[in-house]
XYZ file of C-alpha atoms in Angstrom:
723
model
C -12.055 -10.798 -9.691
C -11.603 -9.306 -6.231
C -12.429 -5.648 -5.608
C -11.085 -3.589 -2.711
C -12.567 -0.154 -2.061
C -10.342 2.456 -0.443
C -11.558 5.963 0.227
C -9.100 6.657 3.000
C -5.762 5.104 3.798
C -5.696 2.688 6.727
C -2.644 1.433 8.481
C -3.429 -0.723 11.519
C -0.389 -2.697 12.530
C 1.811 -0.659 10.212
C 2.063 2.149 12.762
C 5.465 1.785 14.379
C 5.744 3.318 17.850
C 8.844 5.168 19.016
C 9.985 5.552 22.607
C 9.910 9.333 22.150
C 6.480 9.579 20.577
C 4.710 9.416 23.886
C 7.007 11.931 25.580
C 4.959 14.860 26.838
C 7.607 16.873 28.678
C 9.767 19.704 27.344
C 10.671 18.560 23.854
C 13.748 20.729 23.461
C 15.467 19.304 26.522
C 14.727 15.745 25.408
C 15.818 16.221 21.807
C 18.800 18.460 22.475
C 20.525 15.771 24.534
C 20.363 13.211 21.762
C 20.186 15.343 18.637
C 22.759 14.487 15.985
C 25.010 17.296 14.822
C 23.651 17.009 11.281
C 19.959 17.146 12.278
C 17.427 19.890 12.982
C 14.659 19.191 15.499
C 11.711 21.020 16.927
C 7.988 21.285 17.300
C 5.151 22.768 15.275
C 2.407 24.371 17.359
C -0.836 25.986 16.296
C -3.562 27.939 18.018
C -4.986 24.758 19.539
C -1.742 22.994 20.429
C 0.625 20.631 18.600
C 0.133 20.239 14.853
C 0.329 16.544 13.998
C 0.844 15.238 10.468
C 2.218 18.419 8.924
C 5.332 18.654 6.811
C 8.467 20.489 7.840
C 10.671 21.575 4.957
C 14.308 22.679 5.129
C 15.845 24.165 1.975
C 19.228 25.643 1.124
C 20.971 27.249 -1.836
C 24.391 27.073 -0.149
C 25.243 23.747 -1.800
C 26.282 23.318 -5.466
C 22.627 22.677 -6.343
C 19.408 23.660 -4.563
C 18.716 21.075 -1.876
C 15.702 20.386 0.349
C 14.686 17.800 2.924
C 11.156 17.146 4.201
C 9.702 15.226 7.149
C 6.325 14.899 8.919
C 5.452 15.750 12.531
C 4.301 13.125 15.017
C 1.249 13.209 17.302
C 2.892 15.835 19.525
C 3.894 18.047 16.605
C 7.540 17.041 16.990
C 9.939 16.578 14.106
C 13.546 15.662 13.348
C 15.125 16.409 9.969
C 18.124 14.050 9.777
C 21.371 13.853 7.804
C 21.603 17.421 6.577
C 24.747 18.649 4.808
C 26.439 21.587 6.508
C 24.663 24.719 5.256
C 22.277 27.481 6.267
C 18.648 26.448 5.794
C 15.287 28.117 5.479
C 12.776 26.021 7.403
C 8.999 26.180 7.476
C 5.903 24.043 8.033
C 3.130 23.167 5.577
C -0.033 21.168 6.170
C -3.649 20.715 5.219
C -5.832 23.326 6.868
C -2.846 25.668 7.066
C -0.882 28.088 4.948
C 2.901 28.057 5.067
C 4.433 29.225 8.329
C 7.007 32.003 8.454
C 10.426 30.786 7.344
C 13.240 30.658 9.875
C 16.977 30.556 9.339
C 18.671 27.617 11.019
C 21.753 25.390 10.817
C 22.032 21.688 11.687
C 22.406 20.805 15.349
C 19.707 23.246 16.433
C 16.232 22.808 17.940
C 13.544 25.318 17.005
C 9.858 26.084 17.372
C 7.606 26.699 14.367
C 4.251 28.426 14.682
C 1.625 27.056 12.310
C -0.586 29.487 10.428
C -4.218 28.462 10.023
C -5.629 29.023 6.565
C -7.762 32.187 6.646
C -10.349 30.573 4.384
C -11.307 27.286 2.792
C -10.064 28.673 -0.520
C -6.644 29.446 0.947
C -6.435 25.943 2.413
C -7.371 24.378 -0.927
C -4.358 25.954 -2.641
C -2.267 23.204 -0.994
C -4.444 20.288 -2.096
C -3.095 17.743 -4.589
C -4.072 18.449 -8.167
C -6.701 15.705 -8.434
C -8.901 17.520 -5.913
C -9.026 20.388 -8.409
C -9.317 18.470 -11.665
C -12.002 16.207 -10.174
C -14.185 19.329 -10.513
C -14.234 18.782 -14.296
C -17.774 18.063 -15.485
C -17.250 14.944 -17.565
C -19.836 14.575 -20.386
C -22.737 12.375 -19.348
C -22.815 8.759 -20.476
C -25.854 9.646 -22.584
C -23.672 11.855 -24.824
C -21.833 8.780 -26.116
C -21.062 7.239 -28.507
C -19.949 10.121 -30.642
C -20.807 10.490 -34.314
C -20.215 12.892 -37.163
C -23.696 14.316 -36.515
C -23.570 14.274 -32.706
C -25.232 17.538 -31.555
C -22.965 17.612 -28.488
C -19.829 17.845 -30.628
C -18.406 14.476 -29.645
C -16.988 12.917 -32.811
C -17.128 9.404 -34.193
C -14.535 7.190 -32.562
C -15.161 8.562 -29.080
C -17.230 5.545 -28.161
C -17.812 5.896 -24.423
C -17.471 7.997 -21.321
C -14.679 5.640 -20.217
C -12.676 6.427 -23.359
C -13.172 10.150 -22.705
C -11.836 9.808 -19.138
C -8.994 7.597 -20.377
C -8.088 10.356 -22.842
C -8.145 13.082 -20.184
C -5.885 11.056 -17.905
C -3.582 9.239 -20.327
C -3.226 11.990 -22.934
C -3.567 15.167 -20.809
C -2.749 14.424 -17.173
C 0.004 11.989 -18.171
C 2.171 14.801 -19.575
C 1.551 17.600 -17.088
C -0.158 18.143 -13.755
C -3.686 18.969 -14.888
C -4.851 20.270 -11.508
C -1.864 22.517 -10.838
C -2.440 26.181 -10.055
C -1.141 27.402 -13.405
C -3.576 25.196 -15.326
C -6.716 25.701 -13.272
C -6.095 29.489 -13.169
C -4.949 30.480 -16.668
C -2.822 33.530 -17.468
C -5.617 34.939 -19.585
C -4.343 38.522 -19.863
C -0.942 37.328 -21.084
C -2.573 35.103 -23.711
C -4.672 37.910 -25.196
C -8.272 39.073 -25.382
C -11.020 36.547 -26.058
C -14.753 36.539 -26.623
C -15.157 33.770 -24.039
C -13.182 31.149 -22.146
C -13.735 28.528 -24.814
C -11.850 30.700 -27.284
C -9.174 31.250 -24.635
C -8.704 27.490 -24.268
C -8.472 27.056 -28.026
C -5.531 29.482 -28.033
C -4.045 28.157 -24.810
C -3.475 24.598 -26.006
C -1.486 25.876 -28.983
C 1.222 27.220 -26.681
C 4.594 25.523 -26.740
C 6.122 22.611 -28.581
C 3.550 20.028 -27.431
C 0.939 21.731 -29.605
C 0.665 18.868 -32.107
C 0.140 16.238 -29.424
C -2.514 18.320 -27.684
C -4.275 18.914 -30.994
C -4.418 15.171 -31.666
C -6.046 14.526 -28.283
C -8.516 17.372 -28.702
C -9.427 16.090 -32.133
C -10.325 12.765 -30.553
C -12.393 14.405 -27.806
C -14.079 16.850 -30.156
C -12.384 20.259 -29.757
C -15.512 22.336 -29.132
C -16.870 19.901 -26.546
C -13.488 19.694 -24.828
C -13.051 23.484 -24.769
C -16.517 23.773 -23.261
C -15.592 21.370 -20.446
C -12.265 23.027 -19.644
C -13.704 26.545 -19.922
C -16.525 25.709 -17.538
C -13.972 24.358 -15.070
C -11.616 27.332 -15.086
C -14.536 29.792 -15.050
C -15.905 28.168 -11.913
C -12.462 28.242 -10.280
C -12.092 31.926 -11.197
C -15.432 32.636 -9.506
C -14.192 31.060 -6.283
C -15.428 27.471 -6.480
C -13.132 25.089 -4.618
C -12.854 21.291 -4.495
C -15.823 19.414 -3.042
C -13.546 17.004 -1.154
C -10.445 17.542 0.937
C -7.362 15.420 1.718
C -6.328 14.011 5.071
C -3.016 14.661 6.754
C -0.430 11.859 6.788
C -1.086 9.147 9.373
C 0.714 6.097 10.717
C 3.807 5.104 8.759
C 3.180 7.962 6.334
C 4.723 10.148 9.047
C 7.972 8.178 8.982
C 8.953 9.447 5.557
C 12.124 11.414 4.845
C 12.183 13.096 1.426
C 15.313 14.684 -0.034
C 15.370 16.673 -3.270
C 18.017 18.165 -5.527
C 17.581 20.404 -8.555
C 19.202 19.127 -11.745
C 19.159 19.781 -15.464
C 19.040 23.220 -17.089
C 16.343 25.814 -17.872
C 13.705 24.460 -20.231
C 14.608 20.806 -19.710
C 12.120 18.299 -18.343
C 12.697 14.736 -17.159
C 10.891 11.537 -17.980
C 12.656 8.993 -15.748
C 15.780 8.373 -13.701
C 17.867 5.333 -12.849
C 20.035 4.662 -9.813
C 20.836 0.933 -9.945
C 20.281 -2.436 -11.622
C 16.634 -3.446 -11.205
C 17.744 -7.065 -10.700
C 20.286 -6.215 -7.985
C 19.691 -2.967 -6.074
C 23.183 -2.968 -4.514
C 24.751 -2.117 -7.896
C 26.103 1.472 -8.062
C 25.842 1.954 -4.293
C 26.181 5.658 -3.406
C 26.764 6.291 -7.112
C 25.511 8.761 -9.661
C 21.829 9.111 -10.627
C 21.011 9.509 -14.335
C 17.949 11.113 -15.926
C 16.231 10.951 -19.314
C 15.141 14.307 -20.809
C 12.933 12.866 -23.592
C 12.082 15.539 -26.200
C 13.520 18.452 -24.234
C 17.275 17.976 -24.627
C 20.180 15.807 -25.780
C 21.818 16.351 -22.391
C 21.486 13.649 -19.751
C 21.358 15.186 -16.248
C 23.499 13.476 -13.626
C 23.374 13.866 -9.841
C 26.095 13.000 -7.358
C 23.997 12.646 -4.176
C 27.055 12.312 -1.943
C 28.651 15.617 -2.938
C 25.391 17.345 -3.957
C 26.679 18.187 -7.412
C 25.126 17.859 -10.859
C 26.394 17.784 -14.423
C 25.169 17.213 -17.976
C 26.380 14.553 -20.434
C 25.546 15.035 -24.104
C 24.001 12.053 -25.881
C 25.282 11.690 -29.479
C 23.309 10.536 -32.526
C 24.266 8.930 -35.838
C 22.403 10.870 -38.492
C 23.039 14.642 -38.702
C 19.525 15.009 -40.136
C 17.892 13.461 -37.063
C 14.868 15.690 -36.372
C 14.828 18.026 -33.372
C 11.999 19.106 -31.097
C 13.177 22.661 -31.764
C 11.547 22.371 -35.178
C 8.105 21.430 -33.829
C 5.334 23.963 -34.547
C 4.194 26.143 -31.662
C 2.398 29.299 -30.650
C 4.050 31.598 -28.075
C 3.946 30.592 -24.422
C 3.131 32.971 -21.568
C 6.221 31.597 -19.813
C 8.767 31.413 -22.653
C 7.381 33.590 -25.420
C 8.201 32.313 -28.887
C 11.426 30.628 -27.750
C 11.436 26.842 -28.408
C 12.814 25.578 -25.109
C 13.047 21.938 -26.216
C 15.919 21.113 -28.540
C 16.255 17.332 -28.213
C 17.170 15.210 -31.229
C 17.607 12.005 -29.244
C 14.182 11.765 -27.541
C 15.784 9.953 -24.583
C 12.809 8.220 -23.021
C 13.878 5.619 -20.476
C 17.157 4.689 -18.713
C 18.148 1.316 -17.256
C 21.342 0.170 -15.547
C 23.116 -3.169 -16.014
C 25.210 -5.224 -13.603
C 28.368 -3.343 -14.696
C 26.884 0.054 -13.845
C 26.522 1.000 -17.508
C 23.474 3.131 -18.276
C 21.253 2.060 -21.177
C 18.773 4.369 -22.873
C 15.984 4.208 -25.397
C 17.072 7.056 -27.668
C 16.612 8.290 -31.218
C 19.821 7.946 -33.220
C 18.597 8.621 -36.753
C 15.625 9.384 -38.970
C 12.767 6.892 -38.830
C 13.056 4.926 -42.132
C 14.747 1.582 -41.518
C 17.706 0.137 -43.429
C 17.094 -2.711 -45.885
C 18.209 -5.279 -43.300
C 14.996 -4.621 -41.328
C 12.610 -4.850 -44.262
C 11.052 -7.479 -46.441
C 13.711 -9.432 -48.348
C 16.255 -9.281 -45.518
C 17.995 -12.438 -44.345
C 17.388 -11.528 -40.674
C 15.008 -14.169 -39.239
C 12.835 -11.561 -37.535
C 12.530 -9.503 -40.708
C 11.378 -12.609 -42.540
C 8.574 -13.124 -40.015
C 7.593 -9.468 -39.434
C 9.445 -6.957 -41.634
C 9.578 -3.430 -40.228
C 9.718 -0.232 -42.273
C 10.406 2.307 -39.507
C 11.905 2.770 -36.065
C 11.379 6.111 -34.349
C 13.739 5.399 -31.444
C 16.663 2.980 -30.950
C 19.062 2.268 -28.054
C 22.431 3.216 -26.567
C 24.537 2.834 -23.473
C 26.992 5.010 -21.562
C 29.926 3.541 -19.635
C 30.805 5.813 -16.676
C 34.219 4.142 -16.311
C 35.358 5.053 -19.816
C 32.926 7.950 -20.361
C 32.171 6.465 -23.787
C 28.853 6.093 -25.635
C 27.844 3.068 -27.693
C 25.021 3.586 -30.196
C 22.978 0.563 -31.295
C 20.584 0.727 -34.223
C 17.357 -1.287 -33.913
C 14.764 -2.169 -36.508
C 11.983 -2.037 -33.914
C 10.915 1.081 -32.074
C 11.987 1.424 -28.437
C 10.209 3.036 -25.480
C 10.888 1.284 -22.155
C 13.695 -1.236 -21.665
C 14.526 -3.817 -19.004
C 16.913 -6.750 -18.536
C 15.798 -10.294 -17.819
C 17.745 -12.532 -15.456
C 19.730 -13.986 -18.375
C 21.015 -10.581 -19.477
C 18.772 -10.158 -22.519
C 17.510 -6.596 -22.894
C 13.786 -6.403 -23.719
C 12.076 -3.351 -25.191
C 8.582 -2.001 -25.418
C 7.315 -0.194 -28.522
C 5.244 2.543 -26.886
C 2.209 2.391 -29.137
C 0.497 -0.941 -29.944
C 0.418 -0.481 -33.728
C 3.388 -2.611 -34.802
C 2.307 -5.641 -32.790
C 5.913 -6.730 -32.215
C 8.186 -7.128 -29.193
C 11.938 -6.579 -29.551
C 15.080 -7.606 -27.681
C 18.862 -7.344 -27.790
C 21.216 -10.228 -27.039
C 23.715 -8.111 -25.103
C 26.367 -10.815 -24.824
C 26.296 -11.403 -28.552
C 26.542 -7.684 -29.244
C 29.502 -7.335 -26.882
C 31.247 -10.221 -28.636
C 30.540 -9.127 -32.218
C 29.512 -5.435 -32.224
C 26.941 -6.527 -34.815
C 23.733 -4.707 -33.917
C 21.611 -6.333 -36.601
C 22.516 -9.930 -35.851
C 22.299 -9.369 -32.077
C 18.690 -8.177 -32.108
C 15.379 -9.838 -32.718
C 11.659 -9.242 -32.563
C 8.493 -11.262 -32.681
C 4.815 -10.615 -33.393
C 2.350 -10.828 -30.502
C 0.578 -14.024 -31.547
C -2.218 -15.363 -29.335
C -2.951 -19.083 -29.143
C -6.526 -19.142 -30.464
C -5.998 -22.760 -31.552
C -5.388 -23.838 -27.959
C -2.476 -26.160 -28.758
C -0.181 -24.521 -26.218
C 2.386 -23.598 -28.861
C 2.534 -21.141 -31.719
C 0.806 -22.326 -34.869
C 0.217 -20.728 -38.255
C -1.577 -17.449 -37.632
C -3.833 -14.944 -39.328
C -2.889 -11.273 -39.385
C -4.482 -8.669 -37.159
C -6.690 -7.329 -39.948
C -8.078 -10.786 -40.758
C -11.023 -12.571 -39.130
C -10.275 -14.967 -36.296
C -9.900 -18.556 -37.499
C -10.503 -21.159 -34.738
C -8.011 -23.495 -36.392
C -5.229 -20.903 -36.413
C -3.576 -18.499 -34.034
C -3.892 -14.726 -34.462
C -1.476 -11.824 -34.558
C -2.876 -8.951 -32.471
C -1.724 -5.349 -32.593
C -0.661 -5.362 -28.982
C 2.918 -4.165 -28.930
C 4.005 -3.348 -25.395
C 3.947 0.044 -23.702
C 5.106 -1.346 -20.355
C 7.471 -4.331 -20.334
C 8.777 -6.500 -17.494
C 10.358 -9.969 -17.502
C 9.083 -12.057 -14.622
C 11.676 -12.544 -11.848
C 10.750 -16.223 -12.070
C 12.397 -16.219 -15.506
C 9.603 -17.937 -17.412
C 7.676 -15.181 -19.211
C 7.796 -11.569 -20.372
C 4.899 -9.406 -19.222
C 3.765 -6.474 -21.283
C 0.956 -3.955 -21.331
C -0.671 -2.255 -24.322
C -2.336 1.150 -24.088
C -6.048 1.767 -24.602
C -7.736 4.310 -26.886
C -7.161 7.295 -24.610
C -3.448 7.073 -25.374
C -3.232 5.034 -28.573
C -6.170 6.770 -30.283
C -7.252 3.486 -31.854
C -10.367 1.447 -31.075
C -8.673 -1.213 -28.981
C -8.871 -1.692 -25.201
C -5.860 -1.618 -22.911
C -4.393 -5.078 -22.389
C -2.091 -7.009 -20.116
C 0.033 -9.422 -22.151
C 1.840 -12.533 -20.983
C 4.383 -13.620 -23.583
C 6.063 -17.037 -23.391
C 9.224 -16.651 -25.506
C 10.008 -20.311 -26.137
C 13.312 -21.616 -27.498
C 13.409 -19.284 -30.533
C 11.224 -16.252 -29.714
C 11.046 -14.985 -33.288
C 9.237 -18.180 -34.273
C 8.051 -19.718 -31.000
C 6.829 -16.833 -28.807
C 3.137 -17.082 -28.005
C 1.130 -14.538 -26.004
C -1.932 -14.416 -23.781
C -3.857 -11.144 -23.553
C -6.217 -9.960 -20.833
C -8.670 -7.086 -20.515
C -9.413 -5.679 -17.072
C -12.918 -6.318 -15.659
C -15.996 -4.415 -16.769
C -16.153 -0.942 -15.240
C -12.369 -0.570 -15.251
C -10.141 0.622 -18.061
C -6.870 2.206 -19.085
C -4.039 -0.087 -17.984
C -0.729 1.798 -17.941
C 2.647 0.303 -17.019
C 3.451 -3.132 -15.647
C 5.751 -4.691 -13.090
C 5.954 -8.194 -11.648
C 6.511 -9.379 -8.089
C 8.708 -12.275 -7.020
C 5.722 -14.657 -7.181
C 5.142 -13.878 -10.847
C 2.008 -11.775 -10.216
C 1.697 -8.806 -12.586
C 0.724 -5.334 -11.337
C -0.597 -2.325 -13.228
C -2.463 0.947 -12.712
C -5.775 1.726 -14.410
C -7.056 5.123 -15.524
C -10.412 4.178 -13.990
C -8.639 5.022 -10.709
C -7.390 1.620 -9.593
C -4.222 -0.201 -8.737
C -4.608 -3.797 -9.924
C -2.900 -7.165 -9.795
C -3.304 -10.071 -12.184
C -2.516 -13.620 -11.100
C -2.394 -15.965 -14.079
C -2.549 -19.021 -11.791
C -6.166 -18.147 -10.898
C -7.438 -18.656 -14.452
C -10.077 -21.409 -14.475
C -10.964 -21.844 -18.155
C -8.714 -22.697 -21.118
C -7.195 -19.578 -22.679
C -8.113 -20.347 -26.273
C -10.819 -19.719 -28.840
C -12.296 -16.313 -29.800
C -11.757 -14.756 -26.358
C -8.034 -15.410 -26.662
C -7.970 -12.838 -29.465
C -9.944 -10.181 -27.556
C -8.590 -10.580 -24.020
C -12.058 -11.138 -22.552
C -10.914 -14.013 -20.388
C -9.758 -14.846 -16.868
C -11.434 -11.923 -15.121
C -11.038 -14.016 -11.967
C -7.293 -13.351 -12.133
C -7.742 -9.653 -11.289
C -7.743 -7.978 -7.881
C -8.677 -4.290 -7.855
C -7.829 -1.605 -5.307
C -9.588 1.741 -5.593
C -7.081 4.582 -5.312
C -7.849 7.065 -2.540
C -9.263 10.427 -3.507
C -12.426 11.940 -4.967
C -14.230 10.755 -8.083
C -15.570 13.000 -10.828
C -19.176 13.839 -9.979
C -21.678 11.594 -11.702
C -19.071 8.918 -12.512
C -19.011 5.397 -11.083
C -17.900 5.801 -7.466
C -16.071 2.458 -7.545
C -13.344 4.356 -9.387
C -11.365 7.478 -8.530
C -10.188 10.651 -10.233
C -6.703 9.718 -9.044
C -4.260 8.811 -11.794
C -1.158 6.625 -11.838
C 1.370 7.036 -14.629
C 3.272 3.797 -14.025
C 3.919 1.182 -11.367
C 7.032 -0.202 -9.705
C 7.164 -3.277 -7.453
C 9.674 -3.099 -4.606
C 10.806 -6.713 -4.899
C 13.808 -6.198 -2.592
C 12.198 -3.992 0.090
C 14.423 -1.050 -0.763
C 11.930 1.457 0.678
C 11.334 -0.463 3.898
C 7.589 -1.077 3.617
C 8.082 -4.757 2.834
C 9.040 -7.172 0.086
C 7.000 -7.102 -3.134
C 5.166 -3.874 -2.270
C 3.676 -2.305 -5.445
C 4.052 1.475 -5.662
C 2.029 3.555 -8.120
C 3.361 6.823 -9.515
C 0.133 8.574 -8.515
C 0.752 11.981 -10.018
C -2.950 12.778 -9.631
C -2.457 12.846 -5.870
C 1.136 14.132 -6.208
C 2.330 11.099 -4.328
C 3.830 7.640 -4.351
C 0.987 5.268 -3.540
C 2.198 2.047 -1.908
C -0.056 -0.949 -1.266
C 0.920 -2.683 1.973
C -1.105 -5.697 3.096
C -4.034 -4.525 0.983
C -4.052 -0.967 2.404
C -2.645 2.194 0.842
C 0.263 4.166 2.248
C 0.058 7.554 0.536
C 3.502 9.177 0.439
C 2.745 12.759 -0.574
C 5.612 14.878 -1.862
C 4.574 18.274 -0.457
C 7.178 20.531 -2.053
C 7.135 21.798 -4.661
C 3.372 21.705 -5.182
C 2.639 19.859 -8.397
C 4.921 16.843 -7.814
C 4.605 14.577 -10.820
C 6.444 11.265 -11.129
C 6.523 8.824 -14.034
C 8.675 6.008 -12.668
C 10.898 4.990 -9.775
C 13.565 2.547 -8.732
C 15.054 1.504 -5.406
C 18.704 1.261 -4.361
C 20.496 -0.236 -1.369
C 23.665 1.722 -0.600
C 24.441 -0.158 2.600
C 22.709 -3.496 3.308
C 23.681 -3.161 6.984
C 22.794 0.519 7.292
C 19.147 0.152 8.229
C 16.798 2.775 6.817
C 19.690 5.126 6.092
C 21.232 2.622 3.703
C 18.268 2.240 1.347
C 15.891 4.473 -0.593
C 13.485 4.843 -3.457
C 14.555 7.280 -6.194
C 12.312 9.202 -8.560
C 12.210 12.486 -10.458
C 9.739 15.186 -11.387
C 8.352 14.045 -14.728
C 5.950 16.749 -15.833
C 6.692 18.270 -19.218
C 5.735 21.661 -17.803
C 7.658 21.861 -14.513
C 7.175 25.654 -14.708
C 3.503 25.008 -13.871
C 4.683 23.702 -10.490
C 5.511 25.768 -7.431
C 8.575 27.882 -8.150
C 7.682 28.549 -11.781
C 10.155 28.907 -14.633
C 12.989 30.041 -12.360
C 13.173 26.592 -10.793
C 14.519 23.384 -12.323
C 13.266 19.795 -12.329
C 14.121 17.816 -9.219
C 15.290 14.334 -8.338
C 13.852 12.863 -5.133
C 15.180 10.348 -2.624
C 12.444 8.814 -0.472
C 13.189 6.886 2.731
C 11.098 5.327 5.509
C 12.584 5.492 8.998
C 11.263 3.514 11.982
C 9.548 6.554 13.559
C 9.124 10.289 12.889
C 11.953 11.270 15.258
C 14.693 8.880 14.139
C 17.870 10.705 13.182
């Protein structure tokens, strides 16, 4: 195991100099001569001179959907906002240590001056900090309060075995759905909620609001409701009394100042987004300049679509098979201070994750029917997979939309679906979401296209680990049976994240730990070797992260076959199977306590909860994406964490973090990303990373309920003044 500690981003040779960056003469004369007609340029100046490393934001409502573009100033406070559609813009500056400047009206082709406003107090400055600086103020129960028990005087129940599991729960069951440190969570609307004896009672009522009530109740039950309310109440009481974060962020430096961020609103009121897709993950030139598609999960049956060329959006309704398919509108809830007793989510299809194929068709994991499976999936079926591992239920299936014909194809699956991704042979692999089933599913797309037979075109296999050490799958014991050294073992390690290796030899997966799964099983990385007949030949290797780390979430694989993940202990991590020194067999093969030497850990920047191991961070990453094709411009095989704790995209370049903060709206929260190349010869303008706001409660973000979710295009230019 290798451990890298990062408290602050460092960039060294990554800083790219521009011929204009050192210019110290009159900026307007210099920029006006060369300024493109579709750009806005200028300078941000404060009381002590140029303001370096602050954001400049231009926003307009003149286009068919609300549009904004953001850049960062250079050392001299200069900026250029490039490639703006013709419109009237409001423009202002934002930066750490400041409050927002006055907004000016401007059109492209102009050069302006912005006057920075210093924050009048530390509290005013802190209002612009990323959420993790606020939620790191939570007083996590001391290690001595664990493990929980039915008679624990601290109110921590049995099953909550450790402080790590508590933190994993806070991050992967609370922060993973909404921005925990956002202003609307740290400063509750108490008067609108009602009158309460104390803040603990207020929190008990608060978490009943809205259609996520059941999920929040499950998490609180695991934490111990009274102990959890005590922690959250203490936090919001201290904030109400004026306490502010004990740490503060740094302004963007080096290549972080080269970023250009574009955003569009999409969707409809009440909708939230889980993911987006812009291209084929295997070939980022597919769908060049084309439409972007989103997945609204529980909130809607309507897929939002953005045309980034014409700045227009639309909605496409996803159909379902069974008219009795349940709807989120029927979920229990207490009234919300934002929406009252109106159920704003009405999704039947639970559209979780989109993926695009080489033809530009958009595939989704989506619910098409009620959960009970047909007989062909169950015991007694003649399907080979059902004979090995019969399945009684599937909560979500799959579909695809063909933009050329505007037709939907609905495909029933026996296995549950969560994430989906194509391998380099065209097979579509699925994750399950939760680890319970212990199976991995796939669809032979070519066979389905030839036959339209969903049942015969799909398959699934149990996650069997090679305890016997023979190198191939042998007879195995079930997960609830003791390990037998002479046999292999089926482990309940169905994938949450899934990613075929670009090398084409294995399928990598990742299973969630107790903070998300709510079962007493650690998070795992899984390397599955399918073999010639995966239903019968697939064998898996499982790996726990090193002691002191926990909470793997998401997986991607670089072109060398190295797997990457993010950990709720506050790390970005890689795992290189080629570094394993000992045979991967015997009892440890069934627990994952093996090959710790394969891990390399990188501490995410940001504060840690007080009293918690400082080798970790309060920062949180929802998922990870590896930029295999250098679509962002930071290099080939750069891993990028969706660090919604720091409201940023956290890229690891040559072992150092590049922290790409999305400054507007406050509360940026991403769950996944992909990268597209629109013009291979177009330099930085021809390529970009795409992502979307993924919080379930976007109305907690800046702008409130009157705004809509946003899709973001992120680009890296050669210097902060390139237009």
